[in-house]
Each structure stands twice: as C-alpha cells, then as structure tokens.
mmCIF file of C-alpha atoms in Angstrom:
data_model
loop_
_atom_site.group_PDB
_atom_site.id
_atom_site.type_symbol
_atom_site.label_atom_id
_atom_site.label_comp_id
_atom_site.label_asym_id
_atom_site.label_seq_id
_atom_site.Cartn_x
_atom_site.Cartn_y
_atom_site.Cartn_z
ATOM 1 C CA MET A 25 -5.128 47.861 -15.565
ATOM 2 C CA GLN A 26 -6.961 44.496 -14.339
ATOM 3 C CA THR A 27 -7.213 41.143 -16.919
ATOM 4 C CA LEU A 28 -9.053 37.880 -15.565
ATOM 5 C CA TYR A 29 -8.901 35.121 -16.699
ATOM 6 C CA LYS A 30 -11.658 32.868 -16.108
ATOM 7 C CA ASN A 31 -12.768 29.155 -16.370
ATOM 8 C CA ILE A 32 -9.390 27.887 -17.536
ATOM 9 C CA ARG A 33 -6.879 25.069 -16.894
ATOM 10 C CA ILE A 34 -4.469 25.834 -14.741
ATOM 11 C CA VAL A 35 -1.394 24.580 -14.232
ATOM 12 C CA ASP A 36 1.855 25.117 -12.663
ATOM 13 C CA ASP A 37 4.359 22.791 -10.221
ATOM 14 C CA THR A 38 1.804 22.158 -7.701
ATOM 15 C CA GLN A 39 -1.489 22.662 -9.001
ATOM 16 C CA ASP A 40 -3.675 21.861 -11.586
ATOM 17 C CA PHE A 41 -7.333 22.725 -11.491
ATOM 18 C CA THR A 42 -9.860 24.625 -14.107
ATOM 19 C CA GLY A 43 -10.209 27.987 -12.436
ATOM 20 C CA CYS A 44 -9.708 31.900 -12.495
ATOM 21 C CA VAL A 45 -6.580 34.311 -12.289
ATOM 22 C CA LEU A 46 -6.648 38.063 -11.901
ATOM 23 C CA VAL A 47 -4.274 39.974 -12.894
ATOM 24 C CA GLU A 48 -3.303 43.555 -11.948
ATOM 25 C CA ASP A 49 -0.654 46.093 -13.656
ATOM 26 C CA GLY A 50 1.233 42.923 -14.617
ATOM 27 C CA ILE A 51 0.764 40.966 -10.777
ATOM 28 C CA ILE A 52 -1.106 38.231 -10.233
ATOM 29 C CA THR A 53 -3.502 39.232 -7.617
ATOM 30 C CA GLN A 54 -5.930 36.350 -7.381
ATOM 31 C CA VAL A 55 -6.097 32.742 -8.102
ATOM 32 C CA ALA A 56 -9.187 30.546 -7.280
ATOM 33 C CA GLU A 57 -11.757 28.172 -8.453
ATOM 34 C CA THR A 58 -14.097 31.082 -9.126
ATOM 35 C CA ILE A 59 -13.718 34.844 -8.710
ATOM 36 C CA ASP A 60 -16.355 37.635 -8.743
ATOM 37 C CA GLU A 61 -15.570 40.136 -11.437
ATOM 38 C CA PRO A 62 -14.135 43.515 -9.625
ATOM 39 C CA ALA A 63 -16.929 46.251 -9.633
ATOM 40 C CA PHE A 64 -18.000 47.971 -12.161
ATOM 41 C CA GLU A 65 -18.504 51.651 -12.878
ATOM 42 C CA ILE A 66 -22.072 53.013 -14.072
ATOM 43 C CA LEU A 67 -22.046 55.312 -17.075
ATOM 44 C CA GLY A 68 -25.292 57.109 -17.126
ATOM 45 C CA ALA A 69 -27.686 55.599 -19.859
ATOM 46 C CA TYR A 70 -24.799 53.287 -21.547
ATOM 47 C CA GLY A 71 -25.239 50.871 -18.524
ATOM 48 C CA LEU A 72 -22.134 49.002 -16.555
ATOM 49 C CA TYR A 73 -18.847 49.019 -18.103
ATOM 50 C CA ASN A 74 -14.993 48.890 -16.474
ATOM 51 C CA SER A 75 -12.782 50.660 -18.556
ATOM 52 C CA ASN A 76 -10.031 49.051 -16.104
ATOM 53 C CA LEU A 77 -10.758 45.386 -16.532
ATOM 54 C CA ILE A 78 -10.470 42.721 -19.462
ATOM 55 C CA VAL A 79 -12.433 39.548 -18.849
ATOM 56 C CA ARG A 80 -11.410 36.287 -21.145
ATOM 57 C CA ASP A 81 -13.639 33.487 -20.361
ATOM 58 C CA PHE A 82 -12.117 30.650 -21.662
ATOM 59 C CA THR A 83 -15.273 28.421 -21.352
ATOM 60 C CA GLY A 84 -15.082 25.631 -23.849
ATOM 61 C CA GLU A 85 -12.265 26.201 -24.945
ATOM 62 C CA ASP A 86 -9.726 23.296 -24.785
ATOM 63 C CA VAL A 87 -6.814 25.090 -23.469
ATOM 64 C CA VAL A 88 -4.222 25.441 -20.498
ATOM 65 C CA LEU A 89 -2.606 28.373 -18.882
ATOM 66 C CA MET A 90 1.001 27.746 -17.579
ATOM 67 C CA PRO A 91 3.975 30.096 -16.140
ATOM 68 C CA ALA A 92 5.840 30.714 -19.016
ATOM 69 C CA PHE A 93 8.921 28.814 -19.891
ATOM 70 C CA THR A 94 12.646 29.987 -18.700
ATOM 71 C CA ASP A 95 15.521 28.780 -20.698
ATOM 72 C CA LEU A 96 18.987 28.389 -19.197
ATOM 73 C CA HIS A 97 20.600 27.395 -21.598
ATOM 74 C CA ALA A 98 20.742 29.140 -25.296
ATOM 75 C CA HIS A 99 22.829 30.886 -28.019
ATOM 76 C CA PHE A 100 21.833 33.891 -30.110
ATOM 77 C CA ARG A 101 24.985 33.800 -31.661
ATOM 78 C CA ASP A 102 24.885 37.811 -31.479
ATOM 79 C CA PRO A 103 27.602 39.981 -31.571
ATOM 80 C CA GLY A 104 29.250 37.987 -33.868
ATOM 81 C CA PHE A 105 27.488 35.137 -35.922
ATOM 82 C CA THR A 106 24.204 37.194 -36.547
ATOM 83 C CA TYR A 107 23.774 35.201 -39.761
ATOM 84 C CA LYS A 108 22.597 32.331 -37.750
ATOM 85 C CA GLU A 109 20.501 34.058 -35.450
ATOM 86 C CA ASP A 110 20.774 37.362 -33.776
ATOM 87 C CA LEU A 111 18.731 39.348 -30.626
ATOM 88 C CA GLN A 112 15.717 40.069 -32.558
ATOM 89 C CA THR A 113 15.184 36.769 -34.017
ATOM 90 C CA GLY A 114 16.064 34.854 -30.488
ATOM 91 C CA CYS A 115 13.675 36.387 -28.673
ATOM 92 C CA GLU A 116 11.318 35.993 -31.293
ATOM 93 C CA ALA A 117 11.638 32.561 -31.364
ATOM 94 C CA ALA A 118 11.713 32.506 -28.017
ATOM 95 C CA ILE A 119 8.405 34.154 -27.385
ATOM 96 C CA GLN A 120 6.867 31.725 -30.095
ATOM 97 C CA GLY A 121 8.189 28.793 -27.969
ATOM 98 C CA GLY A 122 6.733 29.907 -24.623
ATOM 99 C CA TYR A 123 9.737 31.682 -22.835
ATOM 100 C CA THR A 124 9.453 34.651 -21.903
ATOM 101 C CA ALA A 125 13.422 34.572 -20.018
ATOM 102 C CA VAL A 126 16.637 33.115 -21.439
ATOM 103 C CA ASN A 127 20.017 32.489 -20.208
ATOM 104 C CA LEU A 128 22.379 33.141 -22.991
ATOM 105 C CA MET A 129 26.018 31.618 -23.241
ATOM 106 C CA PRO A 130 29.465 33.373 -24.124
ATOM 107 C CA ASN A 131 30.507 32.204 -27.235
ATOM 108 C CA THR A 132 30.068 34.870 -28.940
ATOM 109 C CA ASN A 133 32.731 36.951 -31.092
ATOM 110 C CA PRO A 134 33.901 38.432 -29.604
ATOM 111 C CA VAL A 135 33.708 36.339 -26.263
ATOM 112 C CA CYS A 136 31.518 37.367 -23.328
ATOM 113 C CA SER A 137 34.352 38.123 -20.993
ATOM 114 C CA SER A 138 33.701 40.953 -19.177
ATOM 115 C CA LEU A 139 30.604 42.641 -17.073
ATOM 116 C CA LYS A 140 30.594 45.358 -19.378
ATOM 117 C CA GLN A 141 29.715 43.598 -22.276
ATOM 118 C CA ALA A 142 27.400 41.636 -20.798
ATOM 119 C CA ARG A 143 25.146 44.413 -19.523
ATOM 120 C CA GLU A 144 25.407 45.723 -23.218
ATOM 121 C CA ILE A 145 24.087 42.555 -24.722
ATOM 122 C CA GLU A 146 21.213 42.649 -21.906
ATOM 123 C CA LYS A 147 20.875 45.833 -22.478
ATOM 124 C CA ARG A 148 20.342 46.108 -26.759
ATOM 125 C CA ALA A 149 18.180 43.249 -26.068
ATOM 126 C CA LYS A 150 15.600 45.181 -23.653
ATOM 127 C CA GLU A 151 15.507 47.688 -26.084
ATOM 128 C CA ILE A 152 14.483 44.501 -28.345
ATOM 129 C CA CYS A 153 11.834 42.867 -26.826
ATOM 130 C CA GLY A 154 10.209 42.292 -23.282
ATOM 131 C CA ILE A 155 11.420 39.027 -22.511
ATOM 132 C CA THR A 156 14.285 38.930 -19.529
ATOM 133 C CA VAL A 157 17.938 38.014 -21.439
ATOM 134 C CA ASN A 158 20.766 37.609 -18.770
ATOM 135 C CA GLN A 159 24.172 36.884 -20.373
ATOM 136 C CA THR A 160 26.451 34.493 -18.685
ATOM 137 C CA LEU A 161 30.596 35.615 -18.852
ATOM 138 C CA SER A 162 33.010 33.072 -19.886
ATOM 139 C CA MET A 163 34.720 31.076 -17.231
ATOM 140 C CA THR A 164 38.350 31.798 -18.988
ATOM 141 C CA LYS A 165 38.853 34.748 -20.813
ATOM 142 C CA ASP A 166 38.097 34.403 -24.780
ATOM 143 C CA LEU A 167 37.395 30.500 -23.744
ATOM 144 C CA GLU A 168 40.898 29.991 -24.221
ATOM 145 C CA GLY A 169 41.150 27.497 -20.802
ATOM 146 C CA THR A 170 43.603 29.353 -18.143
ATOM 147 C CA ASN A 171 43.298 32.930 -17.767
ATOM 148 C CA ILE A 172 40.338 33.910 -15.383
ATOM 149 C CA GLU A 173 41.466 37.413 -14.211
ATOM 150 C CA HIS A 174 38.184 38.501 -14.955
ATOM 151 C CA LEU A 175 36.640 36.704 -12.758
ATOM 152 C CA LYS A 176 38.896 37.624 -9.376
ATOM 153 C CA SER A 177 37.633 41.379 -10.314
ATOM 154 C CA LEU A 178 34.128 40.413 -10.076
ATOM 155 C CA LYS A 179 31.870 41.577 -7.082
ATOM 156 C CA LYS A 180 29.696 39.026 -4.970
ATOM 157 C CA ASN A 181 26.322 38.604 -6.194
ATOM 158 C CA GLU A 182 27.719 40.928 -9.440
ATOM 159 C CA ILE A 183 26.962 38.114 -11.928
ATOM 160 C CA LEU A 184 24.810 35.028 -12.004
ATOM 161 C CA PHE A 185 26.284 32.350 -13.684
ATOM 162 C CA VAL A 186 30.201 31.563 -16.060
ATOM 163 C CA THR A 187 30.770 28.924 -18.705
ATOM 164 C CA ASP A 188 33.134 27.668 -20.759
ATOM 165 C CA ASP A 189 30.373 26.094 -22.829
ATOM 166 C CA GLY A 190 31.217 24.309 -26.052
ATOM 167 C CA LYS A 191 34.429 23.381 -24.421
ATOM 168 C CA GLY A 192 34.948 22.862 -21.225
ATOM 169 C CA VAL A 193 37.569 23.901 -18.871
ATOM 170 C CA GLN A 194 40.583 21.202 -19.397
ATOM 171 C CA ASP A 195 42.933 21.972 -16.807
ATOM 172 C CA ASP A 196 42.333 20.688 -13.459
ATOM 173 C CA ALA A 197 44.299 23.785 -11.379
ATOM 174 C CA VAL A 198 42.239 26.166 -13.195
ATOM 175 C CA MET A 199 38.700 24.785 -12.913
ATOM 176 C CA ARG A 200 39.616 24.096 -9.428
ATOM 177 C CA GLN A 201 40.297 27.899 -8.768
ATOM 178 C CA ILE A 202 36.939 29.123 -10.937
ATOM 179 C CA PHE A 203 35.107 26.921 -8.053
ATOM 180 C CA GLU A 204 36.929 28.746 -5.037
ATOM 181 C CA ILE A 205 36.254 31.893 -6.876
ATOM 182 C CA CYS A 206 32.339 31.330 -7.593
ATOM 183 C CA LYS A 207 31.830 29.698 -4.260
ATOM 184 C CA GLU A 208 33.647 33.515 -2.688
ATOM 185 C CA LYS A 209 31.571 35.713 -5.438
ATOM 186 C CA ASN A 210 28.330 33.319 -5.103
ATOM 187 C CA ILE A 211 28.376 32.719 -9.006
ATOM 188 C CA THR A 212 26.827 29.059 -10.163
ATOM 189 C CA VAL A 213 29.365 27.497 -12.644
ATOM 190 C CA LEU A 214 27.928 26.048 -15.651
ATOM 191 C CA SER A 215 30.027 22.840 -16.628
ATOM 192 C CA HIS A 216 30.024 21.773 -20.335
ATOM 193 C CA ALA A 217 31.590 18.298 -19.052
ATOM 194 C CA GLU A 218 33.655 17.289 -22.157
ATOM 195 C CA ASP A 219 37.370 16.199 -21.651
ATOM 196 C CA SER A 220 38.611 16.751 -25.074
ATOM 197 C CA LYS A 221 41.307 13.843 -24.764
ATOM 198 C CA TYR A 222 38.889 11.873 -25.936
ATOM 199 C CA SER A 223 36.452 14.122 -27.945
ATOM 200 C CA ALA A 224 37.694 12.749 -31.848
ATOM 201 C CA THR A 225 37.308 8.978 -30.417
ATOM 202 C CA ASP A 226 35.057 8.319 -27.978
ATOM 203 C CA MET A 227 32.311 11.508 -27.104
ATOM 204 C CA ARG A 228 30.644 9.208 -24.050
ATOM 205 C CA LYS A 229 34.100 9.072 -22.092
ATOM 206 C CA ALA A 230 34.464 12.389 -22.982
ATOM 207 C CA GLU A 231 31.575 13.515 -20.698
ATOM 208 C CA ASN A 232 32.124 10.899 -18.545
ATOM 209 C CA GLU A 233 35.269 11.700 -17.647
ATOM 210 C CA MET A 234 35.141 15.307 -16.894
ATOM 211 C CA THR A 235 32.015 14.943 -14.884
ATOM 212 C CA ALA A 236 33.816 12.587 -12.735
ATOM 213 C CA ARG A 237 36.620 15.292 -12.431
ATOM 214 C CA ASP A 238 33.957 18.266 -11.941
ATOM 215 C CA ILE A 239 32.313 16.644 -9.452
ATOM 216 C CA ARG A 240 35.586 15.588 -7.646
ATOM 217 C CA LEU A 241 37.057 19.030 -7.562
ATOM 218 C CA PHE A 242 34.098 20.644 -6.546
ATOM 219 C CA GLU A 243 33.178 18.177 -3.637
ATOM 220 C CA GLU A 244 36.694 19.055 -2.270
ATOM 221 C CA VAL A 245 35.982 22.859 -2.102
ATOM 222 C CA CYS A 246 32.619 23.108 -1.268
ATOM 223 C CA TYR A 247 31.827 19.718 0.723
ATOM 224 C CA GLY A 248 30.622 20.310 4.012
ATOM 225 C CA GLY A 249 29.646 24.061 3.558
ATOM 226 C CA THR A 250 26.395 25.113 5.748
ATOM 227 C CA THR A 251 25.477 28.536 4.103
ATOM 228 C CA ALA A 252 24.817 29.078 0.246
ATOM 229 C CA THR A 253 27.735 30.488 -0.736
ATOM 230 C CA GLU A 254 29.983 27.680 1.636
ATOM 231 C CA ARG A 255 28.542 25.454 -0.514
ATOM 232 C CA GLY A 256 28.744 26.666 -4.082
ATOM 233 C CA HIS A 257 26.883 25.800 -6.880
ATOM 234 C CA LEU A 258 27.673 23.639 -10.003
ATOM 235 C CA HIS A 259 25.649 22.714 -12.706
ATOM 236 C CA PHE A 260 25.635 20.329 -15.260
ATOM 237 C CA CYS A 261 25.084 21.597 -18.524
ATOM 238 C CA HIS A 262 23.360 19.072 -21.385
ATOM 239 C CA VAL A 263 23.510 16.016 -19.624
ATOM 240 C CA SER A 264 23.330 12.848 -21.961
ATOM 241 C CA THR A 265 24.456 9.969 -20.538
ATOM 242 C CA GLU A 266 23.858 7.275 -18.175
ATOM 243 C CA GLU A 267 27.045 6.902 -16.213
ATOM 244 C CA ALA A 268 26.607 10.833 -16.026
ATOM 245 C CA ILE A 269 23.421 11.053 -14.273
ATOM 246 C CA GLU A 270 24.111 8.730 -12.144
ATOM 247 C CA MET A 271 27.556 10.059 -10.686
ATOM 248 C CA ILE A 272 25.413 13.263 -10.235
ATOM 249 C CA ALA A 273 22.385 12.025 -8.365
ATOM 250 C CA GLU A 274 24.938 10.368 -6.488
ATOM 251 C CA ALA A 275 26.963 13.723 -5.420
ATOM 252 C CA GLN A 276 23.598 14.908 -4.610
ATOM 253 C CA ALA A 277 22.890 11.841 -1.781
ATOM 254 C CA LYS A 278 25.436 13.165 -0.561
ATOM 255 C CA GLY A 279 24.693 16.712 -0.127
ATOM 256 C CA LEU A 280 26.836 18.291 -2.699
ATOM 257 C CA ASN A 281 24.955 21.587 -4.767
ATOM 258 C CA ILE A 282 24.814 19.829 -7.575
ATOM 259 C CA THR A 283 21.990 20.438 -10.160
ATOM 260 C CA CYS A 284 21.523 19.505 -13.722
ATOM 261 C CA GLU A 285 19.939 19.998 -17.058
ATOM 262 C CA VAL A 286 18.424 17.685 -19.889
ATOM 263 C CA THR A 287 17.872 19.208 -23.543
ATOM 264 C CA PRO A 288 14.152 18.084 -25.319
ATOM 265 C CA HIS A 289 16.579 16.165 -27.795
ATOM 266 C CA HIS A 290 18.460 14.044 -25.544
ATOM 267 C CA ILE A 291 15.225 13.058 -24.351
ATOM 268 C CA PHE A 292 12.922 12.528 -27.255
ATOM 269 C CA ALA A 293 15.344 11.036 -30.155
ATOM 270 C CA THR A 294 18.267 8.561 -29.851
ATOM 271 C CA GLY A 295 20.855 8.748 -32.394
ATOM 272 C CA ASP A 296 19.679 5.890 -34.687
ATOM 273 C CA GLU A 297 16.146 7.797 -34.574
ATOM 274 C CA ALA A 298 17.766 11.015 -35.660
ATOM 275 C CA ASN A 299 20.113 9.683 -38.377
ATOM 276 C CA HIS A 300 23.179 10.703 -35.702
ATOM 277 C CA TYR A 301 22.379 14.308 -36.517
ATOM 278 C CA ARG A 302 25.044 16.036 -35.365
ATOM 279 C CA VAL A 303 24.911 17.698 -31.998
ATOM 280 C CA ASN A 304 27.358 18.179 -28.926
ATOM 281 C CA PRO A 305 26.923 16.122 -26.481
ATOM 282 C CA PRO A 306 25.614 13.735 -29.235
ATOM 283 C CA LEU A 307 22.160 11.814 -29.056
ATOM 284 C CA ARG A 308 22.705 8.860 -27.011
ATOM 285 C CA MET A 309 21.379 5.109 -26.809
ATOM 286 C CA GLN A 310 18.108 4.367 -25.890
ATOM 287 C CA GLU A 311 19.177 3.410 -22.468
ATOM 288 C CA ASP A 312 20.579 6.628 -22.243
ATOM 289 C CA LEU A 313 17.397 8.666 -22.828
ATOM 290 C CA ASP A 314 15.693 6.056 -20.295
ATOM 291 C CA ALA A 315 18.073 6.846 -17.548
ATOM 292 C CA LEU A 316 17.058 10.509 -18.301
ATOM 293 C CA ILE A 317 13.662 9.966 -17.890
ATOM 294 C CA LYS A 318 13.912 7.942 -14.811
ATOM 295 C CA ALA A 319 16.269 10.691 -13.089
ATOM 296 C CA MET A 320 13.653 13.333 -14.105
ATOM 297 C CA GLN A 321 11.012 11.519 -12.127
ATOM 298 C CA ALA A 322 13.312 11.122 -8.970
ATOM 299 C CA GLY A 323 14.063 14.498 -8.921
ATOM 300 C CA ASN A 324 17.916 14.237 -9.776
ATOM 301 C CA VAL A 325 17.489 16.464 -13.047
ATOM 302 C CA PHE A 326 16.637 19.996 -12.136
ATOM 303 C CA ALA A 327 15.502 21.839 -15.556
ATOM 304 C CA ILE A 328 15.164 21.044 -18.981
ATOM 305 C CA ALA A 329 17.394 23.944 -20.963
ATOM 306 C CA THR A 330 17.001 23.671 -24.738
ATOM 307 C CA ASP A 331 20.439 24.350 -25.546
ATOM 308 C CA HIS A 332 19.193 26.717 -28.629
ATOM 309 C CA ALA A 333 22.142 26.208 -31.357
ATOM 310 C CA PRO A 334 21.275 27.877 -34.546
ATOM 311 C CA HIS A 335 23.294 27.146 -37.641
ATOM 312 C CA SER A 336 23.350 28.473 -41.194
ATOM 313 C CA LEU A 337 22.592 25.394 -43.666
ATOM 314 C CA GLU A 338 26.614 26.049 -44.804
ATOM 315 C CA ASP A 339 27.945 25.483 -41.416
ATOM 316 C CA LYS A 340 25.648 22.441 -41.142
ATOM 317 C CA GLU A 341 26.872 21.120 -44.053
ATOM 318 C CA LYS A 342 30.424 21.744 -42.517
ATOM 319 C CA GLY A 343 29.781 19.577 -39.584
ATOM 320 C CA ALA A 344 28.737 22.086 -36.747
ATOM 321 C CA PRO A 345 26.933 20.656 -33.788
ATOM 322 C CA GLY A 346 23.927 21.796 -32.810
ATOM 323 C CA MET A 347 20.273 22.141 -33.450
ATOM 324 C CA ILE A 348 17.577 24.435 -32.462
ATOM 325 C CA GLY A 349 15.054 24.339 -30.283
ATOM 326 C CA LEU A 350 13.063 26.776 -28.282
ATOM 327 C CA GLU A 351 10.696 26.416 -30.608
ATOM 328 C CA LEU A 352 10.327 23.085 -30.661
ATOM 329 C CA ALA A 353 10.588 22.040 -26.432
ATOM 330 C CA PHE A 354 7.722 22.041 -25.214
ATOM 331 C CA PRO A 355 5.556 19.902 -27.843
ATOM 332 C CA LEU A 356 8.988 17.659 -27.765
ATOM 333 C CA CYS A 357 9.054 17.247 -24.264
ATOM 334 C CA TYR A 358 5.083 17.344 -23.869
ATOM 335 C CA THR A 359 4.269 14.342 -26.195
ATOM 336 C CA LYS A 360 7.431 12.409 -25.165
ATOM 337 C CA LEU A 361 7.156 13.151 -21.383
ATOM 338 C CA VAL A 362 3.827 13.758 -20.754
ATOM 339 C CA ARG A 363 1.154 11.786 -23.346
ATOM 340 C CA GLY A 364 4.055 9.149 -23.241
ATOM 341 C CA GLY A 365 2.970 8.562 -19.513
ATOM 342 C CA PHE A 366 6.743 9.537 -17.630
ATOM 343 C CA LEU A 367 5.761 12.790 -16.242
ATOM 344 C CA THR A 368 2.765 14.758 -15.428
ATOM 345 C CA LEU A 369 1.968 17.989 -16.713
ATOM 346 C CA SER A 370 2.692 19.927 -13.329
ATOM 347 C CA GLN A 371 6.542 18.246 -13.236
ATOM 348 C CA LEU A 372 7.041 19.083 -16.454
ATOM 349 C CA VAL A 373 6.510 22.535 -15.814
ATOM 350 C CA LYS A 374 8.467 22.405 -13.135
ATOM 351 C CA LEU A 375 11.574 21.238 -15.149
ATOM 352 C CA MET A 376 10.548 23.915 -17.817
ATOM 353 C CA SER A 377 9.358 27.049 -15.413
ATOM 354 C CA THR A 378 9.518 26.802 -11.932
ATOM 355 C CA ASN A 379 13.113 25.463 -11.223
ATOM 356 C CA PRO A 380 15.110 27.457 -13.913
ATOM 357 C CA SER A 381 13.125 30.897 -13.310
ATOM 358 C CA ALA A 382 14.067 30.376 -9.498
ATOM 359 C CA MET A 383 17.643 29.944 -10.430
ATOM 360 C CA MET A 384 17.803 33.156 -12.606
ATOM 361 C CA LYS A 385 16.065 34.822 -9.416
ATOM 362 C CA LEU A 386 12.892 35.559 -11.032
ATOM 363 C CA ASN A 387 9.960 36.454 -9.892
ATOM 364 C CA LYS A 388 8.056 33.914 -12.100
ATOM 365 C CA GLY A 389 7.364 30.083 -13.008
ATOM 366 C CA LYS A 390 4.462 29.644 -10.413
ATOM 367 C CA ILE A 391 0.687 30.629 -10.568
ATOM 368 C CA VAL A 392 0.489 32.296 -7.263
ATOM 369 C CA GLU A 393 -0.376 35.731 -5.879
ATOM 370 C CA GLY A 394 2.313 37.992 -6.260
ATOM 371 C CA MET A 395 4.126 36.670 -9.019
ATOM 372 C CA ASN A 396 4.573 38.276 -12.303
ATOM 373 C CA ALA A 397 2.058 36.978 -14.816
ATOM 374 C CA GLU A 398 3.757 35.511 -17.302
ATOM 375 C CA PHE A 399 1.895 32.677 -18.579
ATOM 376 C CA VAL A 400 2.086 30.573 -21.440
ATOM 377 C CA ILE A 401 -1.574 29.727 -23.336
ATOM 378 C CA ALA A 402 -1.422 25.972 -25.271
ATOM 379 C CA GLU A 403 -3.619 23.670 -26.529
ATOM 380 C CA LEU A 404 -2.623 20.136 -25.994
ATOM 381 C CA GLN A 405 -4.746 17.559 -27.601
ATOM 382 C CA GLN A 406 -5.001 18.576 -31.369
ATOM 383 C CA GLU A 407 -1.670 16.644 -32.761
ATOM 384 C CA TYR A 408 0.342 19.012 -35.569
ATOM 385 C CA VAL A 409 3.252 18.333 -37.706
ATOM 386 C CA ILE A 410 6.415 20.634 -37.301
ATOM 387 C CA ASP A 411 7.301 23.034 -39.962
ATOM 388 C CA VAL A 412 10.812 24.439 -39.374
ATOM 389 C CA PHE A 413 9.509 26.879 -41.917
ATOM 390 C CA SER A 414 6.946 28.371 -40.205
ATOM 391 C CA MET A 415 9.262 29.302 -36.990
ATOM 392 C CA ALA A 416 11.037 32.932 -35.962
ATOM 393 C CA THR A 417 14.671 31.511 -35.740
ATOM 394 C CA LYS A 418 16.809 32.292 -38.430
ATOM 395 C CA SER A 419 17.893 29.110 -38.808
ATOM 396 C CA ARG A 420 16.449 25.688 -39.499
ATOM 397 C CA ASN A 421 19.136 22.965 -38.006
ATOM 398 C CA THR A 422 16.693 19.842 -36.676
ATOM 399 C CA PRO A 423 16.449 16.508 -37.741
ATOM 400 C CA PHE A 424 12.704 17.230 -36.141
ATOM 401 C CA ASN A 425 11.292 18.998 -39.400
ATOM 402 C CA GLY A 426 7.875 16.868 -40.573
ATOM 403 C CA ILE A 427 7.270 14.821 -37.223
ATOM 404 C CA SER A 428 3.703 14.842 -35.648
ATOM 405 C CA VAL A 429 3.935 16.486 -31.771
ATOM 406 C CA PHE A 430 1.084 17.768 -29.512
ATOM 407 C CA GLY A 431 1.220 20.797 -27.055
ATOM 408 C CA LYS A 432 0.888 23.789 -29.266
ATOM 409 C CA VAL A 433 1.479 26.856 -27.914
ATOM 410 C CA LEU A 434 -0.971 29.443 -28.766
ATOM 411 C CA GLU A 435 -0.096 32.988 -26.956
ATOM 412 C CA VAL A 436 2.270 34.170 -24.343
ATOM 413 C CA ILE A 437 1.833 36.688 -22.321
#
C-alpha cells in the first residue's frame, strides 16, 4: 500500500518546505517538492483507478507534517498505580500528544528491577497499542539505593537505560559502580539529580550538588574513552537550574559524553506563574528559565522530555509532585519557544523527535527516505484553550488548564 502526502509543509530537523512525501508499507520512499503519482491501473469502462494508492492533497490547508515525537521520560504507573494511569490510557495520551514512542520510568509497584519485568510491560504495551514503549530498569534493586546485582547479570546491549528516577542514588561508591557497569554493558544512565540531604530545605542545592557529584564520578570513570563503550553515557533528566545546565555545558565542552533533557513545564512557567504548583524538581525562577532556553539555542540540551507524571486528585492534594505532559508538550513548547522567537520549528523538532528517537535507537525522527513513516500533522496558527477534561489521560494534574496556546495536534500517523 502506498500513500502520497501532497502539497503540505514538511518540517524536520534539517528541512522546512512545502512538498510531497511518498510512503510505501510504512516506510518513506520519496521526499520532494513534487512527486508524480504512481502509475494507475486501467480498469476497463471504469477508467483510471489504483487500489494500492491513497492520495492526500493538503492544498489550501494551513497544516504542517513533522516526524512524530519521542518522549524519553514518562510515567504510566502500570503496574501498581493504575488508578492514576495505565498502559492503555498512557498510550492514548501519547498518541493524542503526537508521540509514537515513549520511555517509561521504573518506579512502579513492583519496581521494575529485572529484564523479565521490563519485557512483560513492553509486551503488554505492544498488544494494547501501536506505539513503541521502552521500559527502563531501576539502577538499584527496588530503588532502595544500594543493591546493583541485577545490573551485573545483564548482557551487553540488552537494555537501553537504567535510572532511579524519583530518588537518585545517594551513595557515591554505588553510583561509581553503576557508571562502571553501564560503561561496560553500553547502557545509558539516566540521572535524577537530587541530593536528599537538602531536599527538605533547599531543592536548588539538592539538584546542583547531585549534578556536580554525578559529573565528577562519571568523569573519573569514563573520561578519555575513544569508543562509544569506553566513553559511557550519562543523561541528566529534567534539568531545571541555571547552575546545573552550566555545569553540564562545561562537562560537554571537556568532551564528556553527557546529555540532558528539559521539560515543557520548566521552560514554560516559573514558580510564581504556576502558583508554586508542586513538581520535582520545582518550577524555578525566570533566570533559570532563560538559562535553559539559552542552552537549547547553544545545543547543550539534547531533548525535551515530558516527565509525564499523572496523579489522582486525592494524591495531588496530599502533595504528590508532578504533572501530566504528553498532551501538552507540543503546544506549550511551540507557543513558548517558536512563537516566542527563541527556536525555529526545525530546532524544536530536533529536540522533541530527532534526538530522542536516535537515543532510543529508533528508525524515526526525520522525514527522509528509508525512515519509518511516523508523522504528526499539526495546525499552528489558530489559538485554542487547553481543556484537561478532553484529554485521554486519566489524570488532570496540571496548572495549565484554561490557558491559551498554539500548535494543535490534529493527527498522528
């Protein structure tokens, strides 16, 4: 089966033009300003017809075709907390937001600390929906901070990511061992940078101190490597402070294989603007927001990840940190970054699709021949109001309900 998308604005990380895309059996086969429709079959008196071709002509429609997004950081709460979210509603929320791939955190119940558990979750997700769901493993067994025996049993390239997201590893010796094991087995370490000594009193210091600690240990273990395995890979989740992003940029300049992500909420709002809505790490000050944007412009930020963290109303009222993000990420980022004049749409696509897709080793994220035909079609010019009650996610925990944004996702392919 072939599908031809005609006369539509096509945007990925390196191109932005009006043209055509031809897809055959789910793979992009041609991208050009004009594409001749494949030859039609002649069916007697009925004239010209081709049962194997679908033509979608967007002439006169003010929409854009982009590579579908990939989220490096999401919580689907399944198993154990499915009253907040589950694989079904999480996948539906992802699709509504323009995502065809998500990377799930391990802080479920039970905690995902084994390869068998991860594969079972991925298998169930594949049966439920058509998007790619990757399940991370915890760095320490059951997120308890010390036991890493389950990592030692992994084979090289058997898992993409490990993380103790939500807590972070406090013991320096344990974290050093994690870097050593993951370097050997080619596993990316996702760091939740929070020093628990300061969590109750100074969340800025908590993030900054742990960021510095992880960079120091990673450098001691991995500096000077020439091959991908020798270099290891440290990725910082949800960076939120000016000091942390500066430390990461300095480490990158030294040649360390360190990347990071920022969230839509940390680049859209400050704590004051969102009435101190509780999220971890917290919404920061204007100078932090400005620093994150400058880092995106400079190329120090690798990806925008949602940290989609659904909670029930009752849990949120009890102080549970986090907010939903999958269905809000593109409009928040497009409104703030592109319409705000900070990034081009191609730069935003690189952060939301091209780079995270590459990090998850997926054949998507660009609109070029040979890539999977995973697209999002969006309307960019009409302002609309966010309505959490129209969303696919089970949860409604966001401070952004009722605000006006641009960049409405119309369709995911």
